[in-house]
Coordinates of C-alpha atoms in Angstrom, one line a residue:
M1 CA 63.8 93.5 109.8
P2 CA 67.1 92.5 111.6
R3 CA 69.1 89.7 110.1
S4 CA 71.5 87.5 112.0
A5 CA 73.8 84.7 110.8
A6 CA 72.9 81.3 112.2
P7 CA 75.6 80.1 114.5
A8 CA 77.6 77.1 113.4
P9 CA 77.7 74.0 115.7
G10 CA 80.1 74.6 118.5
S11 CA 80.3 78.3 118.0
A12 CA 82.4 79.8 120.7
G13 CA 80.6 83.1 121.3
H14 CA 81.6 85.6 118.6
K15 CA 78.1 87.0 118.0
V16 CA 77.8 89.0 114.8
T17 CA 74.6 90.8 114.0
L18 CA 74.2 91.4 110.3
G19 CA 72.3 94.6 110.8
T20 CA 69.1 95.9 109.2
V21 CA 68.1 96.0 105.6
R22 CA 68.4 99.6 104.4
P23 CA 65.1 101.0 103.2
R24 CA 65.1 102.1 99.6
A25 CA 62.7 104.2 97.6
R26 CA 60.4 102.1 95.4
N27 CA 61.6 102.6 91.8
S28 CA 60.9 100.9 88.6
G29 CA 61.5 100.9 84.8
W30 CA 64.1 103.2 83.4
Y31 CA 65.1 104.7 86.7
V32 CA 66.2 101.2 88.0
T33 CA 68.0 100.6 84.8
F34 CA 69.8 103.9 85.1
N35 CA 70.7 103.2 88.7
N36 CA 72.0 99.7 87.8
W37 CA 74.3 101.4 85.2
M38 CA 75.5 104.0 87.8
V39 CA 76.7 101.3 90.2
N40 CA 79.8 100.3 88.3
E41 CA 79.8 102.1 85.0
G42 CA 78.2 105.5 85.5
R43 CA 80.9 107.6 87.2
G44 CA 83.7 106.3 84.9
R45 CA 81.7 106.6 81.7
I46 CA 80.4 110.1 82.6
F47 CA 83.9 111.2 83.6
F48 CA 85.3 109.9 80.3
A49 CA 82.5 111.6 78.3
L50 CA 83.2 114.9 80.0
F51 CA 86.9 114.5 79.2
L52 CA 86.1 113.9 75.5
L53 CA 83.7 116.8 75.4
A54 CA 86.3 119.1 77.0
Q55 CA 88.8 118.1 74.4
L56 CA 86.6 118.6 71.4
G57 CA 85.0 121.7 72.9
Y58 CA 88.4 123.3 73.5
F59 CA 89.7 122.3 70.0
V60 CA 86.6 123.8 68.3
Y61 CA 86.8 127.0 70.4
S62 CA 90.5 127.5 69.7
W63 CA 90.1 126.7 66.0
W64 CA 87.4 129.3 65.5
Q65 CA 89.2 131.9 67.6
L66 CA 92.3 131.5 65.4
W67 CA 90.4 131.4 62.2
T68 CA 88.6 134.7 63.0
A69 CA 91.6 136.5 64.6
K70 CA 92.1 139.8 62.7
N71 CA 95.9 140.0 63.6
L72 CA 96.7 136.6 61.9
A73 CA 95.3 137.5 58.4
T74 CA 98.8 137.3 56.8
F75 CA 99.6 133.8 58.1
R76 CA 96.1 132.6 57.3
S77 CA 96.6 133.6 53.7
V78 CA 99.7 131.4 53.5
L79 CA 98.8 128.5 55.8
V80 CA 95.0 128.5 55.2
Y81 CA 93.4 125.8 57.4
G82 CA 96.7 124.4 58.6
L83 CA 97.2 127.4 61.0
P84 CA 94.1 127.0 63.2
T85 CA 94.3 123.2 63.0
A86 CA 97.9 123.0 64.2
R87 CA 97.4 125.7 66.9
A88 CA 94.1 124.4 68.2
A89 CA 95.6 120.9 68.5
A90 CA 98.5 122.5 70.4
N91 CA 96.1 124.1 72.8
V92 CA 94.5 120.7 73.6
L93 CA 98.0 119.2 74.0
N94 CA 98.8 122.0 76.5
L95 CA 95.7 121.0 78.5
D96 CA 96.4 117.3 78.4
C97 CA 100.1 117.6 79.3
G98 CA 99.1 120.1 82.0
I99 CA 96.9 117.6 83.8
I100 CA 98.6 114.3 83.2
L101 CA 101.0 114.6 86.2
F102 CA 98.0 115.0 88.6
T103 CA 97.1 111.4 87.8
V104 CA 100.4 110.1 89.3
C105 CA 100.4 112.3 92.4
R106 CA 99.7 109.3 94.6
N107 CA 99.8 111.1 98.0
L108 CA 97.3 113.7 96.8
I109 CA 95.0 111.0 95.3
S110 CA 95.2 108.9 98.5
L111 CA 94.1 112.0 100.5
L112 CA 91.3 113.1 98.1
R113 CA 89.7 109.6 97.8
T114 CA 88.9 109.8 101.6
T115 CA 87.0 113.0 101.1
F116 CA 83.5 113.6 99.7
L117 CA 85.1 113.9 96.3
G118 CA 85.8 110.1 96.5
R119 CA 82.0 109.6 95.9
I120 CA 82.1 111.7 92.8
V121 CA 85.5 111.3 91.1
P122 CA 86.7 107.7 90.4
F123 CA 90.1 108.3 92.0
D124 CA 90.9 104.5 91.9
K125 CA 90.9 104.8 88.1
N126 CA 93.8 107.2 88.2
I127 CA 96.1 105.0 86.1
T128 CA 93.4 104.3 83.6
F129 CA 92.8 108.1 83.3
H130 CA 96.6 108.5 82.9
I131 CA 96.5 106.1 80.0
W132 CA 93.4 107.9 78.5
I133 CA 95.3 111.2 78.6
A134 CA 98.4 109.6 77.0
Y135 CA 96.3 108.3 74.1
S136 CA 94.7 111.7 73.7
I137 CA 98.2 113.2 73.6
V138 CA 99.1 110.7 70.9
F139 CA 96.0 111.7 68.8
W140 CA 96.4 115.4 69.1
T141 CA 100.2 115.1 68.4
L142 CA 99.4 113.4 65.1
V143 CA 96.9 116.2 64.3
H144 CA 99.4 118.9 65.3
V145 CA 102.4 117.3 63.4
V146 CA 100.4 116.5 60.2
A147 CA 99.0 120.0 60.1
H148 CA 102.4 121.6 60.6
Y149 CA 103.9 119.5 57.8
F150 CA 101.2 120.9 55.5
N151 CA 102.1 124.3 56.8
Y152 CA 105.9 123.8 56.1
N153 CA 105.0 122.9 52.5
N154 CA 102.8 126.0 52.1
V155 CA 105.6 128.2 53.5
R156 CA 108.0 126.6 51.1
I157 CA 105.8 127.3 48.1
S158 CA 104.8 130.8 49.2
L159 CA 108.0 132.2 50.8
G160 CA 110.7 129.9 49.5
V161 CA 111.8 128.7 53.0
S162 CA 113.1 125.1 53.1
A163 CA 110.6 122.7 54.6
E164 CA 113.5 120.7 55.9
Y165 CA 114.9 123.7 57.7
L166 CA 111.5 124.5 59.3
S167 CA 110.9 120.9 60.5
L168 CA 114.5 120.0 61.7
V169 CA 116.6 123.1 62.3
S170 CA 114.3 125.9 63.4
G171 CA 113.5 126.3 67.1
P172 CA 110.0 124.8 66.9
G173 CA 111.2 122.1 64.5
W174 CA 114.1 120.6 66.5
T175 CA 112.2 120.9 69.9
G176 CA 109.2 119.2 68.2
Q177 CA 111.4 116.4 67.0
V178 CA 112.9 115.9 70.5
I179 CA 109.5 115.9 72.1
S180 CA 108.1 113.4 69.6
V181 CA 111.0 111.0 70.0
A182 CA 110.8 111.1 73.8
F183 CA 107.1 110.7 73.8
F184 CA 107.3 107.8 71.3
L185 CA 109.7 105.9 73.6
M186 CA 107.6 106.6 76.7
V187 CA 104.4 105.3 75.0
T188 CA 105.9 102.2 73.4
S189 CA 107.8 101.1 76.6
A190 CA 104.6 101.5 78.6
L191 CA 102.7 99.0 76.5
E192 CA 101.6 96.1 78.7
A193 CA 103.7 93.5 76.7
V194 CA 106.8 95.5 77.4
R195 CA 106.0 96.6 81.0
R196 CA 105.2 93.1 82.2
K197 CA 108.3 91.4 80.9
H198 CA 110.8 94.3 81.1
F199 CA 109.7 96.6 83.9
E200 CA 113.1 98.2 84.2
I201 CA 112.9 99.4 80.5
F202 CA 109.5 100.9 81.2
W203 CA 110.7 102.5 84.5
F204 CA 113.8 104.2 83.1
T205 CA 112.3 105.1 79.7
H206 CA 109.3 106.7 81.4
H207 CA 111.6 109.2 83.1
L208 CA 112.1 110.8 79.7
F209 CA 109.2 112.9 80.9
L210 CA 111.9 115.3 82.0
V211 CA 113.0 115.7 78.4
F212 CA 109.4 115.8 77.2
F213 CA 108.3 118.5 79.5
G214 CA 111.5 120.5 79.0
G215 CA 111.0 120.4 75.3
L216 CA 107.4 121.5 75.6
L217 CA 108.4 124.5 77.8
M218 CA 110.8 125.6 75.0
H219 CA 108.7 124.6 72.0
G220 CA 106.4 127.6 71.9
S221 CA 109.0 130.2 72.9
F222 CA 110.3 130.9 69.4
C223 CA 107.6 133.3 68.2
F224 CA 107.1 131.2 65.0
I225 CA 103.7 132.6 64.1
K226 CA 103.7 136.4 64.3
A227 CA 100.7 138.7 64.5
D228 CA 100.1 141.4 62.0
F229 CA 99.8 144.1 64.7
G230 CA 100.1 144.4 68.4
D231 CA 102.3 142.0 70.3
P232 CA 104.0 140.0 67.5
C233 CA 104.4 136.9 69.7
R234 CA 100.8 137.1 71.0
G235 CA 101.7 136.8 74.6
G236 CA 104.6 134.4 74.2
P237 CA 104.6 130.7 75.2
T238 CA 101.5 129.4 77.0
F239 CA 102.3 125.8 78.0
W240 CA 103.8 126.8 81.4
K241 CA 100.5 128.3 82.4
F242 CA 98.8 124.9 82.0
W243 CA 101.7 122.9 83.6
V244 CA 102.9 125.0 86.5
G245 CA 100.2 123.7 88.9
S246 CA 100.7 120.0 88.2
G247 CA 104.4 120.4 87.8
A248 CA 104.7 122.0 91.3
C249 CA 102.4 119.4 92.8
Y250 CA 104.4 116.5 91.3
L251 CA 107.7 118.1 92.3
L252 CA 106.5 118.3 95.9
E253 CA 105.2 114.8 95.6
R254 CA 108.6 113.4 94.5
L255 CA 110.5 115.4 97.2
W256 CA 108.1 114.0 99.9
R257 CA 108.6 110.5 98.5
E258 CA 112.4 110.9 98.7
V259 CA 112.2 112.2 102.3
R260 CA 109.8 109.5 103.4
G261 CA 111.6 106.8 101.6
R262 CA 114.9 107.5 103.3
R263 CA 113.5 107.2 106.9
K264 CA 115.2 104.6 108.9
T265 CA 114.1 101.2 107.5
F266 CA 115.4 97.7 107.9
I267 CA 114.3 94.2 107.0
S268 CA 113.4 92.2 110.2
K269 CA 112.5 88.8 108.8
I270 CA 112.5 86.8 105.5
V271 CA 110.3 83.8 104.9
Q272 CA 110.5 81.7 101.7
H273 CA 107.2 80.3 100.7
P274 CA 106.4 77.6 98.1
S275 CA 105.8 78.5 94.4
K276 CA 108.7 81.1 94.4
V277 CA 107.2 83.5 96.8
C278 CA 109.3 85.5 99.3
E279 CA 107.8 87.2 102.3
V280 CA 109.6 90.3 103.5
Q281 CA 108.9 91.9 106.9
I282 CA 110.1 95.4 107.3
K283 CA 110.3 97.8 110.2
K284 CA 110.2 101.6 109.5
E285 CA 110.1 104.7 111.6
G286 CA 106.9 106.8 111.6
W287 CA 104.8 104.5 109.3
K288 CA 101.0 104.3 109.3
M289 CA 98.8 102.2 107.1
E290 CA 95.3 100.9 106.5
A291 CA 94.2 97.5 105.3
G292 CA 94.4 97.0 101.6
Q293 CA 97.0 99.6 100.8
Y294 CA 100.3 99.2 98.8
I295 CA 103.8 100.5 98.9
F296 CA 106.7 101.0 96.6
L297 CA 109.9 99.1 97.5
S298 CA 113.4 100.0 96.5
C299 CA 116.7 98.1 97.2
P300 CA 119.6 100.3 96.0
E301 CA 121.9 97.3 96.1
V302 CA 119.8 95.5 93.5
G303 CA 118.5 98.5 91.4
L304 CA 119.7 102.0 92.5
F305 CA 116.8 104.0 91.0
E306 CA 114.1 101.2 90.8
W307 CA 110.9 101.3 92.8
H308 CA 108.4 98.4 92.6
P309 CA 104.8 98.3 93.8
F310 CA 103.7 95.6 96.3
T311 CA 100.5 95.2 98.2
L312 CA 100.9 95.1 102.0
T313 CA 100.0 91.8 103.6
S314 CA 100.4 93.1 107.2
S315 CA 97.6 94.7 109.1
P316 CA 97.6 98.1 110.8
H317 CA 97.8 96.4 114.2
E318 CA 101.1 94.6 113.5
E319 CA 104.4 96.1 114.4
F320 CA 105.9 95.7 111.0
L321 CA 105.1 96.1 107.3
S322 CA 105.1 92.9 105.2
V323 CA 104.9 92.1 101.5
H324 CA 104.7 88.8 99.6
I325 CA 106.9 89.0 96.5
R326 CA 106.3 86.6 93.7
V327 CA 109.7 85.9 92.1
V328 CA 109.1 86.3 88.3
G329 CA 111.3 89.0 86.9
D330 CA 114.9 90.2 87.0
W331 CA 114.6 92.6 89.9
T332 CA 112.5 90.2 92.1
T333 CA 114.9 87.3 91.4
K334 CA 117.9 89.4 92.3
F335 CA 116.3 90.7 95.4
A336 CA 115.0 87.3 96.6
K337 CA 118.4 85.7 96.2
R338 CA 120.1 88.7 97.9
V339 CA 118.0 88.2 101.0
G340 CA 118.8 84.4 101.0
C341 CA 116.0 82.7 99.1
R342 CA 117.1 79.8 97.0
F343 CA 115.1 78.2 94.2
G344 CA 117.4 75.5 92.8
D345 CA 118.7 77.6 89.9
P346 CA 122.1 76.7 88.4
D347 CA 123.7 80.0 89.5
E348 CA 123.0 79.2 93.1
K349 CA 125.5 76.3 93.4
D350 CA 128.4 78.6 94.5
M351 CA 126.2 81.2 96.1
A352 CA 127.0 81.6 99.8
P353 CA 124.2 82.5 102.3
P354 CA 124.0 86.2 103.0
T355 CA 125.8 87.5 106.1
S356 CA 123.6 90.6 106.3
L357 CA 120.3 91.8 104.8
P358 CA 120.4 94.7 102.3
F359 CA 119.2 98.3 103.0
V360 CA 115.7 98.9 101.6
M361 CA 113.6 102.0 101.1
V362 CA 109.8 102.2 101.4
D363 CA 107.6 104.8 99.7
G364 CA 104.0 104.8 100.9
P365 CA 101.6 103.4 101.8
Y366 CA 99.0 104.5 99.2
G367 CA 95.3 104.0 99.1
S368 CA 93.5 101.5 96.9
A369 CA 90.0 100.2 96.1
S370 CA 90.4 97.5 98.8
E371 CA 90.4 100.1 101.5
D372 CA 86.7 100.4 101.1
V373 CA 85.9 96.8 102.1
F374 CA 84.6 97.9 105.5
D375 CA 82.2 100.4 104.0
Y376 CA 79.8 97.7 102.7
E377 CA 77.3 95.5 104.6
A378 CA 78.8 92.5 102.8
S379 CA 82.0 92.1 100.8
I380 CA 83.3 89.6 98.3
L381 CA 87.1 89.3 98.2
V382 CA 88.5 87.5 95.2
G383 CA 92.2 86.8 94.9
A384 CA 93.8 84.9 92.0
G385 CA 97.3 83.4 92.9
I386 CA 99.5 86.1 94.4
G387 CA 96.6 88.5 93.9
V388 CA 95.4 87.3 97.3
T389 CA 98.0 89.6 99.0
P390 CA 95.7 92.7 99.7
F391 CA 93.1 90.4 101.3
A392 CA 95.6 89.0 103.7
S393 CA 95.9 92.4 105.3
I394 CA 92.1 92.8 105.2
L395 CA 91.4 89.4 106.8
K396 CA 93.9 90.1 109.6
T397 CA 92.2 93.5 110.2
I398 CA 88.8 91.8 110.3
W399 CA 90.1 89.2 112.8
F400 CA 91.5 92.0 115.0
R401 CA 88.4 94.2 114.9
I402 CA 86.1 91.3 115.8
N403 CA 88.3 90.3 118.7
N404 CA 88.9 93.9 119.8
P405 CA 85.8 95.9 118.9
T406 CA 86.2 99.7 119.3
R407 CA 83.5 101.0 117.0
P408 CA 80.8 99.5 114.8
V409 CA 81.4 99.1 111.1
P410 CA 78.8 98.4 108.3
L411 CA 80.6 95.2 107.3
K412 CA 78.7 92.1 108.6
K413 CA 79.6 89.4 106.2
V414 CA 82.7 88.5 104.1
Y415 CA 83.0 85.9 101.3
F416 CA 86.6 85.1 100.5
F417 CA 87.5 83.3 97.2
W418 CA 91.0 82.2 96.5
I419 CA 91.8 80.8 93.1
C420 CA 95.1 79.1 92.5
R421 CA 96.8 77.1 89.8
D422 CA 99.4 75.6 92.1
K423 CA 98.2 73.6 95.1
D424 CA 101.4 74.6 97.1
A425 CA 100.3 78.2 96.9
F426 CA 97.6 77.6 99.5
E427 CA 100.4 77.4 102.1
W428 CA 101.2 81.1 101.8
F429 CA 98.5 82.2 104.2
Q430 CA 97.4 78.8 105.6
D431 CA 98.1 79.8 109.3
L432 CA 96.2 83.0 108.9
L433 CA 93.1 81.4 107.3
S434 CA 93.1 78.6 109.9
T435 CA 93.3 81.0 112.8
I436 CA 90.4 83.1 111.4
E437 CA 88.3 80.0 110.6
D438 CA 88.9 78.5 114.0
E439 CA 87.5 81.6 115.6
N440 CA 84.2 80.6 114.0
M441 CA 82.9 84.1 114.1
D442 CA 79.3 83.2 113.8
N443 CA 79.7 82.5 110.1
F444 CA 81.0 86.1 109.6
L445 CA 83.6 84.8 107.1
E446 CA 83.1 82.2 104.4
I447 CA 86.3 80.8 102.8
H448 CA 86.1 79.3 99.3
T449 CA 89.3 77.9 97.8
Y450 CA 89.6 76.8 94.1
L451 CA 92.3 74.8 92.5
T452 CA 92.5 75.0 88.7
Q453 CA 95.6 72.9 88.2
K454 CA 95.3 69.4 86.7
L455 CA 96.4 66.9 89.3
K456 CA 98.4 63.7 88.8
I457 CA 96.8 60.4 89.5
S458 CA 99.0 59.9 92.6
E459 CA 98.0 63.3 93.9
V460 CA 94.3 62.6 93.5
K461 CA 94.7 59.3 95.4
N462 CA 96.5 61.0 98.2
I463 CA 93.8 63.6 98.5
L464 CA 91.1 60.9 98.5
L465 CA 92.9 59.1 101.3
N466 CA 93.5 62.1 103.5
D467 CA 90.5 64.3 102.7
G468 CA 88.2 64.8 105.7
E469 CA 90.8 63.8 108.3
N470 CA 90.0 65.6 111.5
G471 CA 87.4 67.4 109.5
R472 CA 90.0 69.2 107.5
D473 CA 90.6 69.6 103.8
A474 CA 93.6 67.6 102.5
L475 CA 95.1 70.5 100.5
T476 CA 94.5 73.6 102.7
G477 CA 94.1 72.2 106.1
L478 CA 90.9 74.2 106.5
R479 CA 87.4 73.0 107.4
A480 CA 86.2 74.6 104.2
R481 CA 86.5 72.2 101.3
T482 CA 88.6 73.0 98.2
H483 CA 86.7 73.2 94.9
Y484 CA 88.4 71.8 91.8
G485 CA 88.0 73.9 88.6
R486 CA 86.9 77.4 88.0
P487 CA 84.2 79.1 90.0
N488 CA 80.7 79.4 88.6
W489 CA 80.3 83.1 89.1
D490 CA 76.6 83.3 88.0
Q491 CA 75.7 80.7 90.6
I492 CA 77.7 82.4 93.3
F493 CA 76.3 85.9 92.6
E494 CA 72.8 84.6 92.4
S495 CA 73.2 82.8 95.8
I496 CA 74.6 85.9 97.4
R497 CA 71.8 88.1 96.0
I498 CA 69.2 85.8 97.5
R499 CA 71.0 85.9 100.9
H500 CA 71.4 89.6 101.0
P501 CA 68.3 91.4 99.7
A502 CA 68.4 95.2 99.6
T503 CA 72.1 95.2 100.4
D504 CA 75.1 97.0 99.0
V505 CA 77.8 94.3 98.4
G506 CA 81.4 95.3 97.6
V507 CA 83.3 93.0 95.2
F508 CA 87.1 93.4 95.4
F509 CA 89.5 91.7 93.1
C510 CA 93.3 91.5 92.6
G511 CA 94.6 89.3 89.8
P512 CA 94.7 88.9 86.0
K513 CA 92.6 91.1 83.6
V514 CA 90.7 88.1 82.1
L515 CA 89.1 87.3 85.5
S516 CA 88.7 90.9 86.3
R517 CA 86.5 91.4 83.2
T518 CA 84.5 88.3 84.1
L519 CA 83.8 89.6 87.7
H520 CA 83.1 93.1 86.4
A521 CA 80.5 91.7 84.0
S522 CA 79.0 89.5 86.7
C523 CA 78.6 92.5 89.0
N524 CA 76.7 94.4 86.3
K525 CA 74.6 91.4 85.4
W526 CA 73.4 90.6 89.0
T527 CA 73.1 94.2 90.2
D528 CA 69.5 95.2 90.9
A529 CA 68.9 98.7 92.2
S530 CA 65.2 98.2 92.8
E531 CA 63.7 98.4 96.3
D532 CA 64.6 94.9 97.4
G533 CA 67.5 94.3 95.0
T534 CA 71.2 93.8 95.7
R535 CA 73.8 96.1 94.3
F536 CA 77.3 94.7 93.6
Y537 CA 80.0 97.4 93.5
Y538 CA 83.2 96.3 91.7
G539 CA 86.7 97.4 92.7
K540 CA 90.0 96.3 91.3
E541 CA 93.6 96.9 92.4
N542 CA 95.4 99.4 90.2
F543 CA 99.0 100.4 90.7

């Protein structure tokens, strides 16, 4: 039966029909349990299982093929099990290194996620898959290297060739050392503890991939293991066959990024917000975006080769791109001060106001999980601190679509949760939230703000004195009251499940991992894929 939201007192005429409950097949028992699992876990887990099976299957197939190859009898007599183990691991490494670049072809991924493949392949987990492949490369590299050191020792014993020569001086030896060192530096600098605090180290060190792939292309070209008959090099190096597709795709991707990033771009406005947040409004030729997308921003004057990801806070209907930058690292601090923001730091005493704004380059925008917010009948948006930025774009787009309807969308209800430690942070999007709330779109949008900071006695007294003035909250200036403390997610999800039976609800989050895990677990806990149940689909921002 149709469901409509009850109009609030004084509603000014934005009628929003919540649509009809989608009929579902009557299911029970294990089938419901399986469908519950498929909502948030199924695709990722199945994809990961297939990835592992492909690795193990290819290793076993290669090992057996090498162990039974008639033209390798001589080498097998010397190296025994070390030969098939090292070579089979190398084959899996070729496969992994051949596909890892696809996971960072952002333009290709943004395109594919909008096709039917987006319902099958978890494209929004591309960075997670990139990390999986990297750890797989670490594992198979260890297998390959250990097996070869056993091989070097066997060759030393049987043929009298120095193991040191084989491992350090020979063609496969020195290229292997270069590859291993480059990969070690790439992996260790990509660890979260390093990446978060020293992004520049991660960024520049990760470009050792040029050395890594160059070494791999050379590594198998020395005909180290010769066949007893036929082609002694058994067809020559093989890595290029695995890599040529992803390498070409990534090369085109980087060329397109450079071309697009150098289109005429300039900063049109700078706004300094509380809690060390800088809003940058940019105008760029030929740009096109969707709500919830993100860009990479470069300022050559601050960091010549550095590109940093930021979620767009502008909507597709505005004439500019905007990002809100939280000033926490070296690059963001230098950039914010270059555009005129001042935070009371000692080095700002003799710093003159800028006479011009720096040149910037923009790469993107790229798709993210938040793009799908309009595909659900109800959506829950959860932002923690500066993690609210993707939802600013979405809320602006919601406001525009409601006031300028062009086509119907499934989305009929939005629950917006903003959790902050700092009370001043609520000022970042106060005007936007007030405007949307004042539209009173037939309770289309519910705003819930949470303050987790411990307040001083004087601040509590001030809130008590001013709270409710003109029907507004003392902290946010909204009609919706601020909650103090952390949200009770079980209570929230249970309430939404009761209000939206037989409904698919999208849950979108941007913020710290700890809260992400909590929300992910809550989505799984309260999902019910039975006939009248509510399914909570979880999505998180990944750059």
